[in-house]
XYZ file of C-alpha atoms in Angstrom:
670
model
C 29.275 -16.221 13.565
C 26.611 -16.642 16.236
C 23.385 -18.206 15.087
C 21.519 -14.970 15.767
C 23.966 -13.211 13.484
C 23.282 -15.717 10.730
C 19.601 -15.110 11.243
C 19.989 -11.343 10.936
C 18.980 -11.085 7.314
C 16.176 -13.578 7.828
C 14.853 -11.755 10.856
C 15.275 -8.402 9.218
C 13.159 -9.642 6.358
C 10.644 -11.053 8.777
C 10.481 -7.859 10.781
C 9.937 -5.699 7.748
C 7.910 -8.071 5.607
C 4.348 -6.881 5.517
C 1.771 -9.697 5.360
C -0.386 -7.117 3.600
C 2.432 -6.219 1.229
C 2.135 -8.849 -1.490
C 0.125 -8.035 -4.575
C -2.691 -10.341 -3.492
C -2.983 -8.346 -0.264
C -4.406 -5.478 -2.272
C -7.407 -7.736 -2.795
C -7.615 -8.130 0.964
C -6.550 -4.783 2.396
C -8.676 -2.193 4.121
C -12.310 -1.809 3.108
C -13.538 1.765 3.685
C -15.923 3.453 1.246
C -14.430 4.812 -1.985
C -15.005 8.558 -2.218
C -13.155 11.638 -3.415
C -10.386 13.413 -1.506
C -12.943 15.236 0.643
C -15.507 12.369 0.924
C -17.709 14.556 -1.307
C -18.114 13.914 -5.026
C -16.719 16.847 -6.964
C -15.107 17.692 -10.318
C -11.331 17.372 -10.352
C -10.858 21.116 -10.808
C -12.818 21.799 -7.595
C -10.757 19.488 -5.405
C -8.636 21.285 -2.774
C -6.016 18.510 -2.974
C -3.876 17.261 -5.857
C -5.330 14.075 -7.370
C -4.073 11.856 -10.188
C -6.657 9.656 -11.934
C -5.591 6.401 -13.602
C -8.518 5.364 -15.779
C -9.365 2.013 -17.341
C -7.709 2.816 -20.661
C -4.431 3.684 -18.911
C -4.629 0.535 -16.773
C -5.013 -1.653 -19.862
C -2.430 0.225 -21.931
C 0.218 0.033 -19.194
C 0.535 -3.721 -19.634
C 1.112 -3.958 -15.884
C 0.606 -7.385 -14.349
C 0.817 -6.179 -10.738
C -1.321 -3.417 -9.256
C 1.658 -1.530 -7.709
C 3.230 -1.042 -11.150
C 0.297 1.211 -12.073
C 1.511 3.818 -9.608
C 4.550 4.479 -11.770
C 2.074 6.623 -13.748
C 1.751 9.065 -10.815
C 4.174 11.996 -10.296
C 6.298 11.486 -7.192
C 5.204 7.903 -6.516
C 7.803 5.249 -5.645
C 7.338 1.541 -6.336
C 9.739 -0.983 -4.835
C 10.050 -4.769 -4.855
C 11.380 -5.996 -1.530
C 10.916 -9.495 -2.928
C 9.247 -10.723 -6.086
C 6.062 -11.337 -4.078
C 6.390 -8.299 -1.804
C 5.660 -4.977 -3.512
C 5.800 -1.628 -1.761
C 4.342 1.745 -2.720
C 5.149 5.185 -1.317
C 4.950 8.854 -2.159
C 8.010 11.133 -2.394
C 10.174 9.117 0.061
C 10.442 7.150 3.332
C 9.679 3.906 1.477
C 10.560 0.665 3.230
C 9.175 -2.876 3.127
C 5.957 -1.631 4.723
C 3.681 0.916 3.036
C 2.860 2.376 6.437
C 2.487 5.979 5.324
C 0.002 5.354 2.495
C -3.701 4.642 2.943
C -5.183 2.150 0.455
C -8.983 2.198 0.096
C -10.884 -0.171 -2.150
C -14.616 -0.543 -2.742
C -14.525 -4.331 -2.770
C -12.185 -7.271 -3.246
C -11.535 -8.302 -6.809
C -8.891 -9.227 -9.355
C -6.626 -6.873 -11.257
C -8.677 -7.092 -14.451
C -11.772 -5.759 -12.675
C -10.283 -2.372 -11.663
C -12.119 0.513 -13.300
C -10.086 3.491 -12.066
C -7.623 4.560 -9.389
C -7.476 7.936 -7.691
C -4.217 8.883 -5.985
C -4.376 11.795 -3.555
C -0.852 13.225 -3.536
C -0.538 14.607 -0.037
C -1.723 14.149 3.565
C -5.425 13.383 3.842
C -5.950 12.333 7.455
C -8.784 14.871 7.757
C -10.827 12.602 5.457
C -9.423 9.091 5.918
C -7.492 8.964 9.173
C -4.059 8.251 10.541
C -2.569 6.150 7.731
C -3.362 8.797 5.075
C -0.048 10.389 6.043
C 1.778 11.037 2.784
C -0.981 10.043 0.381
C -4.099 7.986 -0.278
C -4.854 5.405 -2.973
C -8.528 4.863 -3.832
C -9.311 1.866 -6.055
C -12.715 1.591 -7.739
C -13.747 -1.727 -9.244
C -15.668 -2.178 -12.486
C -19.425 -2.652 -12.512
C -19.789 -6.407 -12.362
C -23.518 -6.956 -12.607
C -23.991 -7.106 -16.354
C -26.698 -9.620 -17.323
C -25.144 -13.042 -17.881
C -21.614 -11.594 -18.032
C -18.824 -14.159 -17.850
C -15.140 -13.457 -18.306
C -11.824 -15.300 -18.189
C -8.180 -14.264 -18.463
C -5.046 -16.302 -19.115
C -1.608 -14.696 -18.828
C 1.808 -16.327 -19.185
C 5.351 -15.159 -19.712
C 8.883 -14.821 -18.393
C 9.886 -16.075 -14.941
C 7.243 -18.817 -15.066
C 4.342 -16.367 -14.928
C 0.976 -18.119 -15.008
C -2.191 -16.203 -14.121
C -5.655 -17.682 -14.535
C -8.699 -15.655 -13.595
C -12.402 -16.258 -14.247
C -15.674 -14.759 -13.093
C -19.368 -14.588 -13.811
C -22.285 -12.433 -12.721
C -25.992 -11.890 -13.231
C -28.540 -9.179 -12.441
C -31.702 -10.964 -13.577
C -32.625 -12.076 -10.043
C -33.527 -9.908 -7.026
C -30.101 -10.667 -5.580
C -27.597 -9.665 -8.244
C -24.248 -11.364 -7.857
C -20.693 -11.756 -9.109
C -18.064 -14.386 -8.268
C -14.373 -14.467 -9.131
C -11.713 -17.116 -8.685
C -8.156 -17.358 -9.870
C -4.568 -18.498 -9.522
C -1.344 -16.478 -9.781
C 2.202 -17.731 -9.838
C 5.714 -16.713 -10.838
C 9.339 -17.321 -9.854
C 10.100 -13.760 -8.732
C 13.526 -12.288 -9.451
C 15.977 -14.441 -11.406
C 18.606 -13.848 -8.718
C 16.425 -14.850 -5.726
C 14.320 -17.710 -4.390
C 11.160 -15.585 -4.070
C 8.408 -17.097 -6.170
C 4.740 -17.317 -5.234
C 1.772 -19.614 -5.805
C -1.507 -18.014 -4.734
C -5.177 -18.979 -5.172
C -8.008 -16.541 -4.530
C -11.800 -16.524 -4.486
C -14.225 -13.641 -3.988
C -17.930 -13.032 -4.303
C -20.419 -10.220 -3.926
C -24.173 -9.971 -3.623
C -26.263 -6.823 -3.929
C -29.914 -5.963 -3.769
C -31.843 -2.742 -4.276
C -34.274 -2.749 -1.358
C -36.155 0.195 -2.856
C -35.429 3.143 -5.158
C -33.228 4.803 -2.508
C -31.679 1.915 -0.584
C -29.047 -0.667 -1.511
C -27.519 -3.576 0.413
C -24.161 -5.133 -0.525
C -22.420 -8.214 0.868
C -18.867 -9.168 -0.109
C -16.437 -11.894 0.909
C -13.101 -13.261 -0.202
C -10.345 -15.708 0.626
C -6.757 -16.095 -0.545
C -4.109 -18.692 0.297
C -0.747 -19.595 -1.083
C 2.956 -20.295 -0.727
C 5.685 -17.652 -0.824
C 9.345 -18.548 -1.256
C 11.945 -16.942 1.028
C 15.725 -16.944 0.685
C 18.353 -15.457 3.018
C 21.760 -16.190 4.506
C 20.520 -19.288 6.334
C 18.887 -20.942 3.334
C 15.621 -21.314 1.463
C 12.166 -22.071 2.801
C 8.459 -21.635 2.063
C 5.924 -19.460 3.869
C 2.244 -20.374 4.108
C -0.130 -17.395 3.951
C -3.886 -16.936 4.254
C -6.113 -13.875 4.004
C -9.848 -13.405 4.194
C -12.525 -10.757 4.587
C -16.260 -10.283 5.082
C -18.001 -6.991 4.403
C -21.516 -5.596 4.459
C -22.693 -2.150 3.358
C -26.100 -0.524 3.669
C -26.555 2.703 1.705
C -29.508 5.049 1.400
C -29.362 8.018 -0.986
C -32.151 10.580 -0.787
C -30.579 12.690 -3.549
C -27.181 13.525 -5.023
C -26.025 15.442 -1.932
C -27.823 13.602 0.884
C -27.323 10.034 1.992
C -26.437 7.650 4.787
C -23.967 4.748 4.579
C -23.201 2.080 7.168
C -20.273 -0.252 6.495
C -18.963 -3.142 8.585
C -16.161 -5.549 7.794
C -13.874 -8.135 9.314
C -10.579 -9.236 7.812
C -7.790 -11.546 8.908
C -4.404 -12.711 7.748
C -1.945 -15.399 8.825
C 1.712 -16.061 8.057
C 3.548 -19.262 8.983
C 7.134 -20.339 8.389
C 9.453 -22.693 10.267
C 12.960 -24.085 10.068
C 15.683 -25.444 12.352
C 19.130 -23.865 12.632
C 22.277 -24.841 14.558
C 25.495 -22.917 15.209
C 28.449 -22.953 17.597
C 29.119 -20.158 20.064
C 32.570 -20.970 21.421
C 32.405 -24.585 22.604
C 28.632 -24.520 22.854
C 26.359 -25.890 20.170
C 23.167 -23.845 19.996
C 20.055 -24.846 18.090
C 16.591 -23.436 17.566
C 13.359 -24.241 15.824
C 12.430 -20.889 14.334
C 8.656 -20.753 13.998
C 7.183 -17.493 12.799
C 3.429 -17.664 13.200
C 1.662 -14.334 12.753
C -2.075 -13.891 13.054
C -3.732 -10.494 12.648
C -7.346 -9.407 12.424
C -9.349 -6.222 12.090
C -13.033 -5.506 12.692
C -14.441 -2.154 11.635
C -17.742 -0.267 11.786
C -18.135 2.986 9.840
C -21.071 5.413 9.610
C -21.199 8.331 7.168
C -23.861 10.980 6.574
C -23.811 13.358 3.586
C -26.031 16.444 3.657
C -26.717 19.881 2.158
C -27.290 22.714 4.629
C -28.115 25.406 2.068
C -27.727 25.999 -1.671
C -24.123 27.127 -1.086
C -23.234 24.747 1.763
C -22.831 20.971 1.810
C -20.969 18.561 4.051
C -20.327 15.107 5.423
C -19.764 13.752 8.923
C -19.388 10.336 10.476
C -17.616 8.059 12.872
C -15.683 4.831 12.944
C -14.713 2.159 15.463
C -11.883 -0.222 14.629
C -10.554 -3.184 16.590
C -7.163 -4.668 15.674
C -5.410 -7.670 17.165
C -2.115 -9.426 16.486
C -0.282 -12.390 17.959
C 3.200 -13.696 17.247
C 5.577 -15.322 19.716
C 8.431 -14.570 17.318
C 7.706 -10.891 16.606
C 5.903 -9.799 19.770
C 7.334 -12.131 22.376
C 3.929 -13.525 23.362
C 1.333 -15.948 22.088
C -1.437 -13.767 23.536
C -3.376 -11.383 21.321
C -2.239 -7.768 21.544
C -5.120 -5.375 21.014
C -5.393 -1.897 19.565
C -8.795 -0.201 19.509
C -9.293 2.996 17.513
C -12.160 5.487 17.481
C -12.579 8.445 15.150
C -15.034 11.211 14.290
C -14.752 13.242 11.100
C -16.476 16.125 9.386
C -16.065 18.182 6.239
C -17.812 21.363 5.089
C -17.704 22.962 1.641
C -18.846 26.526 0.937
C -19.514 27.843 -2.561
C -18.231 31.353 -1.839
C -19.062 32.616 -5.328
C -19.264 31.278 -8.850
C -15.478 31.478 -9.031
C -14.467 30.097 -5.607
C -15.038 27.273 -3.121
C -13.723 27.043 0.426
C -13.506 23.816 2.434
C -12.633 22.753 5.952
C -12.135 19.190 7.202
C -11.362 17.805 10.651
C -10.642 14.311 11.987
C -10.517 13.365 15.697
C -8.850 10.057 16.504
C -7.860 8.159 19.627
C -6.469 4.644 20.005
C -4.599 2.385 22.381
C -1.416 3.324 20.491
C -2.075 7.061 20.243
C -3.545 9.757 22.477
C -6.339 11.893 21.063
C -5.193 13.738 17.928
C -6.831 16.300 15.642
C -6.043 16.345 11.922
C -7.373 19.492 10.192
C -7.283 20.583 6.569
C -8.314 23.889 5.007
C -8.539 24.563 1.284
C -9.466 27.348 -1.113
C -10.159 26.825 -4.821
C -10.372 29.823 -7.165
C -11.346 29.893 -10.855
C -9.954 33.196 -12.206
C -11.016 32.328 -15.759
C -12.651 29.492 -17.642
C -10.384 26.460 -17.671
C -8.008 27.896 -15.042
C -7.958 26.842 -11.377
C -5.824 27.931 -8.434
C -5.887 25.952 -5.202
C -4.338 26.595 -1.814
C -4.396 24.105 1.039
C -2.858 23.509 4.443
C -3.191 20.311 6.426
C -1.872 18.449 9.435
C -1.818 14.678 9.829
C -0.497 11.992 12.152
C 0.630 8.405 11.708
C 0.037 6.151 14.679
C 2.571 3.395 15.404
C 1.386 -0.021 14.251
C 1.261 -2.931 16.685
C 4.532 -4.405 15.422
C 6.318 -1.090 16.054
C 4.734 -0.320 19.410
C 5.128 -3.807 20.923
C 8.137 -5.186 19.071
C 9.894 -7.960 21.016
C 11.400 -10.084 18.283
C 13.834 -12.855 19.069
C 14.653 -16.550 18.962
C 15.016 -19.040 21.810
C 18.162 -21.185 21.553
C 18.688 -24.614 23.154
C 22.171 -25.328 24.552
C 22.820 -28.801 23.153
C 26.473 -29.511 23.939
C 28.778 -29.844 25.680
C 26.692 -30.614 28.770
C 27.296 -27.958 31.422
C 29.453 -29.276 34.286
C 27.402 -27.573 36.972
C 24.033 -27.260 35.315
C 22.628 -24.377 33.335
C 24.235 -21.722 35.512
C 27.682 -22.740 34.285
C 26.552 -22.530 30.679
C 25.107 -19.075 31.216
C 28.297 -17.966 32.941
C 30.407 -19.213 30.042
C 28.205 -17.623 27.405
C 27.726 -14.293 29.136
C 31.124 -13.951 30.757
C 29.868 -13.832 34.321
C 27.771 -15.549 36.948
C 24.088 -15.856 36.144
C 21.183 -17.835 37.506
C 18.260 -18.681 35.261
C 15.730 -21.510 35.414
C 16.035 -24.705 33.417
C 15.766 -25.811 30.673
C 19.161 -24.809 29.341
C 18.055 -22.100 26.945
C 19.114 -18.587 26.032
C 17.416 -15.970 23.865
C 18.748 -13.851 21.047
C 16.874 -10.542 21.035
C 16.717 -8.993 17.574
C 14.193 -6.128 17.685
C 12.494 -4.399 20.579
C 10.747 -1.174 21.515
C 12.224 0.117 24.750
C 10.309 3.381 25.091
C 6.777 4.251 23.921
C 6.629 5.704 20.430
C 4.895 8.965 19.628
C 2.832 9.379 16.438
C 4.653 10.800 13.446
C 3.447 14.301 12.541
C 3.258 16.112 9.195
C 2.247 19.649 8.298
C 1.764 20.305 4.591
C 1.329 23.473 2.530
C 0.399 23.367 -1.165
C -0.140 25.864 -3.955
C -1.554 24.356 -7.128
C -2.602 25.404 -10.612
C -4.731 23.404 -13.034
C -5.482 24.050 -16.681
C -8.357 22.076 -18.113
C -8.922 22.992 -21.770
C -7.091 23.269 -25.104
C -4.060 25.566 -25.164
C -5.294 27.341 -28.273
C -2.061 27.196 -30.258
C -1.928 23.406 -29.806
C -4.421 21.082 -31.461
C -6.509 18.741 -29.413
C -7.532 18.778 -25.761
C -4.851 19.533 -23.167
C -5.023 19.500 -19.385
C -2.156 20.242 -17.014
C -1.526 20.387 -13.291
C 1.303 22.017 -11.340
C 1.899 21.896 -7.592
C 4.390 23.625 -5.271
C 4.600 22.115 -1.812
C 6.374 22.125 1.519
C 6.084 19.282 4.030
C 7.397 19.383 7.594
C 7.587 15.878 9.086
C 8.415 15.338 12.754
C 9.002 12.332 15.033
C 9.915 10.034 12.130
C 10.333 6.489 13.483
C 13.771 4.924 12.970
C 15.083 1.491 13.927
C 18.724 1.498 15.019
C 21.059 -0.863 16.888
C 21.477 -0.192 20.606
C 22.808 -2.189 23.565
C 20.483 -5.080 24.394
C 19.421 -6.048 27.934
C 21.045 -9.001 29.722
C 17.770 -10.902 29.837
C 14.798 -11.235 27.519
C 11.538 -13.060 28.193
C 13.016 -14.594 31.333
C 16.091 -16.004 29.583
C 19.677 -14.842 29.302
C 20.103 -12.712 26.190
C 23.182 -13.529 24.100
C 22.728 -10.582 21.707
C 25.017 -7.708 22.511
C 22.811 -5.347 20.532
C 19.338 -5.270 19.015
C 17.306 -2.930 16.839
C 15.386 -0.412 18.918
C 12.799 2.079 17.640
C 12.866 5.827 18.296
C 11.170 9.018 17.098
C 14.544 10.243 15.937
C 14.237 12.496 12.876
C 12.558 15.603 11.570
C 12.395 16.143 7.831
C 11.646 19.166 5.657
C 10.646 18.485 2.053
C 10.262 21.196 -0.613
C 9.298 20.397 -4.151
C 7.356 20.883 -7.339
C 5.256 18.377 -9.288
C 3.593 18.566 -12.637
C 1.506 16.485 -15.010
C 0.070 16.989 -18.476
C -2.315 15.111 -20.750
C -2.679 15.898 -24.433
C -5.380 14.168 -26.484
C -3.825 14.699 -29.870
C -6.766 13.070 -31.658
C -9.684 10.816 -30.651
C -7.497 7.693 -30.570
C -4.243 9.157 -29.233
C -3.255 10.251 -25.712
C 0.076 11.559 -24.446
C 0.461 11.650 -20.664
C 3.469 12.915 -18.730
C 4.532 13.859 -15.228
C 7.515 14.826 -13.095
C 8.579 15.648 -9.550
C 11.523 17.681 -8.256
C 12.240 17.315 -4.533
C 14.726 18.636 -1.996
C 14.722 16.938 1.417
C 16.654 17.777 4.572
C 16.689 15.588 7.702
C 17.827 16.495 11.226
C 18.835 14.164 14.056
C 16.704 14.616 17.180
C 18.676 12.037 19.203
C 22.409 12.546 18.579
C 24.446 10.065 20.577
C 21.684 7.451 20.310
C 20.997 7.461 16.580
C 23.922 7.719 14.176
C 23.911 10.655 11.752
C 24.377 8.180 8.890
C 20.922 6.757 9.653
C 19.471 10.261 9.453
C 21.264 10.781 6.150
C 19.475 7.717 4.788
C 16.162 9.359 5.639
C 17.018 12.358 3.451
C 18.350 10.113 0.676
C 15.049 8.176 0.615
C 13.579 11.153 -1.295
C 14.869 10.935 -4.905
C 15.730 14.329 -6.366
C 13.471 13.813 -9.353
C 11.176 11.351 -11.087
C 9.781 11.336 -14.626
C 7.031 9.383 -16.391
C 5.425 9.380 -19.827
C 2.813 7.277 -21.609
C 1.718 7.294 -25.248
C -1.450 5.431 -26.287
C -2.718 5.069 -29.843
C -5.807 3.186 -31.020
C -5.894 2.158 -34.666
C -9.038 1.378 -36.592
C -9.928 -2.287 -36.498
C -9.197 -2.990 -32.807
C -5.396 -2.622 -32.683
C -3.947 -0.602 -29.780
C -0.305 0.231 -29.047
C 1.233 1.919 -26.039
C 4.657 2.925 -24.765
C 5.365 3.798 -21.125
C 8.565 5.258 -19.669
C 9.522 5.793 -16.039
C 12.649 7.244 -14.405
C 13.592 7.462 -10.715
C 16.778 9.141 -9.551
C 19.106 7.314 -7.154
C 17.341 6.576 -3.897
C 17.855 4.959 -0.478
C 15.221 2.375 0.398
C 14.876 2.168 4.169
C 14.811 -0.835 6.500
C 15.896 -3.905 4.538
C 16.424 -1.761 1.451
C 19.664 -0.353 0.111
C 20.934 2.645 -1.811
C 20.247 1.885 -5.491
C 21.274 3.694 -8.636
C 18.861 5.578 -10.875
C 16.234 3.381 -12.546
C 15.047 3.739 -16.132
C 12.242 1.498 -17.337
C 10.422 1.383 -20.672
C 7.431 -0.913 -21.294
C 5.662 -1.552 -24.605
C 2.312 -3.201 -25.283
C 0.391 -4.248 -28.388
C -3.232 -5.263 -27.963
C -5.862 -6.487 -30.374
C -9.615 -6.621 -29.693
C -12.004 -8.628 -31.822
C -15.490 -10.092 -31.749
C -16.173 -13.811 -32.025
C -19.923 -14.252 -32.284
C -21.223 -12.491 -29.168
C -17.947 -12.708 -27.262
C -15.247 -10.062 -26.985
C -11.680 -11.380 -27.246
C -8.616 -9.349 -26.267
C -5.077 -10.469 -27.117
C -2.047 -8.622 -25.740
C 1.739 -8.821 -26.013
C 3.786 -6.853 -23.465
C 7.510 -6.217 -23.107
C 8.556 -4.908 -19.693
C 11.859 -3.073 -19.186
C 13.102 -2.824 -22.765
C 16.345 -1.135 -21.687
C 19.164 -2.308 -19.462
C 18.519 -4.283 -16.302
C 18.287 -2.328 -13.050
C 18.212 -3.070 -9.332
C 15.048 -2.582 -7.305
C 14.903 -1.882 -3.551
C 17.916 -4.119 -2.892
C 20.983 -4.479 -5.109
C 20.390 -8.238 -5.239
C 16.979 -7.642 -6.860
C 17.827 -7.410 -10.550
C 15.052 -6.773 -13.059
C 15.739 -7.612 -16.702
C 13.449 -7.677 -19.742
C 10.227 -9.646 -19.272
C 7.691 -10.872 -21.828
C 3.975 -11.337 -21.129
C 1.229 -12.825 -23.315
C -2.414 -12.595 -22.325
C -5.808 -13.717 -23.596
C -9.048 -12.307 -22.214
C -12.570 -13.369 -23.175
C -15.853 -11.726 -22.142
C -19.306 -13.117 -22.910
C -21.719 -11.834 -23.971
C-alpha cells in the first residue's frame, strides 16, 4: 500500500482531532459571559427555550471524572470518546470528533471540582450567543472561590492508571481577592488503544470591587501535556499547550440594568512528528510527518442590560473576534490564516400580562468565512394556571465554517529516495504518474489527503418548538415534582460533508500521487422531528429521582447526487439515534453518607467522520460518598463504579469501555 494509504487513519485522526476536544480544553475553551438562554436572568418557567440544569448535587452524585460525562444527564445529548483523551459532545445527532455545532460558554477557567452548575440549552440559540450555538449551548458556572482562607485539595485514583491531583487556595481578606488552582491529570485511556494522557494545568483569578456597583475580574490559565496516539502506522506522542488571559469589567446599577465589558485572548498548540517510509512500485518514498498546529483567538465583547418600562426589559451588545491558525500539514502553509468576526445582538422581553411573556431576539454576524447573516428567535410563554407553563418558539441559526474546513489543504510531502531517477526528477514523476511531467527539484511528490475545492456556505437550521412545563407537586403523588415536555421540528440545510473525490495532478507545486482526496461540500438537508421529556421527583428531603428521554425521527436528502454517495447521506440520518434514556437516583442518609445510581441508554448510532456505526449503549454508574468533619476541615471520601453492566463500544468499535473503579479523597479547609 502507498505510504499515503498507510497514513490514512493517522491523517483522518489528525484532520478530525479537535485541539479543543480533550477534557482539559474545557478549562481553556471560549470565554463569553455566563447568562441565561436569553442573556437575561429569568426563572426557568419563563424561559422561551428548553433548558436542563445540572446542579452541584447532581455533579457530585454522578461520580463523573470527566466533564463531558455530565451531559449524559441531559435528554437528547450524545457523548462520544474519539480517543481516551478526546471527548466529544453533541445534541440529537451529527456528532463527530469535533463539537462544532455546540457552543460552550464558561465564566472562568477552573478544575472539574469547582463547577457549581451547568445549564444546557436544548436547541438553536444563535440569537443570543452566535454562530456556534447551532444545535445547543452549554453554559458552565464555576463555584464561588473567594471564601476567606479557603484551601482545598483532591486526590483521585482508579482503573486504567487514573491519577488526578488538584489543589487550590483563595482569600478575600485583602482588597484584591484571589484564587489559584493547579493540578495534574493522567490515565491510560481505553484498554484496547494507545491513547493515554499526562496533563498539568494552572489557573488563577483576581477580583476587586471598585465600588458598590463596579467589579473588575482578571483571570489566566495554562495547560500543557502529552497525549498518546495510535494508528495503522504506529504509536507516537503529541505535545499540547493551551493558555488564556481574560479581563472583565462589570457595573450593575440594579437588577435589570448593567454594563459589562469582557476581553480575552487564548491560544493552543499541537505538535507531533514521525518518519515513515514505503515503496510505490520500485520507488522508495519517505517523509518526515510534522503536524504543528497553532491557533489563537482574541475577543472583545460589550453588553448592556436595561429596563425600558415596568413591562419591558432588554439587552443589546456587540462583539469583535479575531481568529488565526497556521499548520503546514493541515492548511498547506506556514503563514497564519485569519478569520475576523463581528456581531451585534439584541433581545427584548415584554410582560404581556400576569400570565404571559413575549420575547424577540436577533443576532447579526459577518466574518471572513461567512457573509452577513441574521439569526432571529421569537418566543411566547403562557401560564394558564399556577405551576403550568406553555411555551412556543421559532428560531433560525447558522453555523459558519471553521478555518480548518474553509481552508483545508492537508497532505504530506514525500522524498523519492531510490532508485535514483535515470534522467532526473522528470523520469521519476513520469514513472509515478504514468505520463510525462516536469516539476522542479528536489525529487519530491505530495500526497493530498483533504482539501476544500469550492467555498463552503454556512449551515442553516430553522427550529420550531412547543413545550409544556409543570413545576409543583402532582397532588396524588407525595413530594415535589417538576416535569418538562417538548415537541420539536428542525430543518437543517447545507450540512457539510467530507467525501472522496478525484484529486488534482499537482498540489502545492508538487506532483500529487493521491488518486483521490477528501473534499468538503454542503451536500445534505436534514429534517428532524421528535419529542423530549424530563421529570424530577423529590420524594423526601434527602431523596431525588431524575429521569429523561428523547424520541427522534430524522430524514436526510442528498443535494449533490453524483458527487456525494447516498450511503454518506444515510450516515447523516443514522447519526440521530431513535431514542435515548437517562435516570438518576440520589439518597442522602443521616450522618454524611450519600448513595447514587445513574443509568444511561443510547440507541444504535452512526458517529460521523472518524466514527463508526456502533450498537446500542447501556451504562450504569454507582457512587457511595461519605462526608465528615475533622476539626475545622471537611473531608469527602467517594467510591465510584462506572459501567456496571457489559462492556460497550464508544464512537469507534475499537474503543471498548469496560467496568472502571475510582476512589477519591477531597479536603476543604476551613
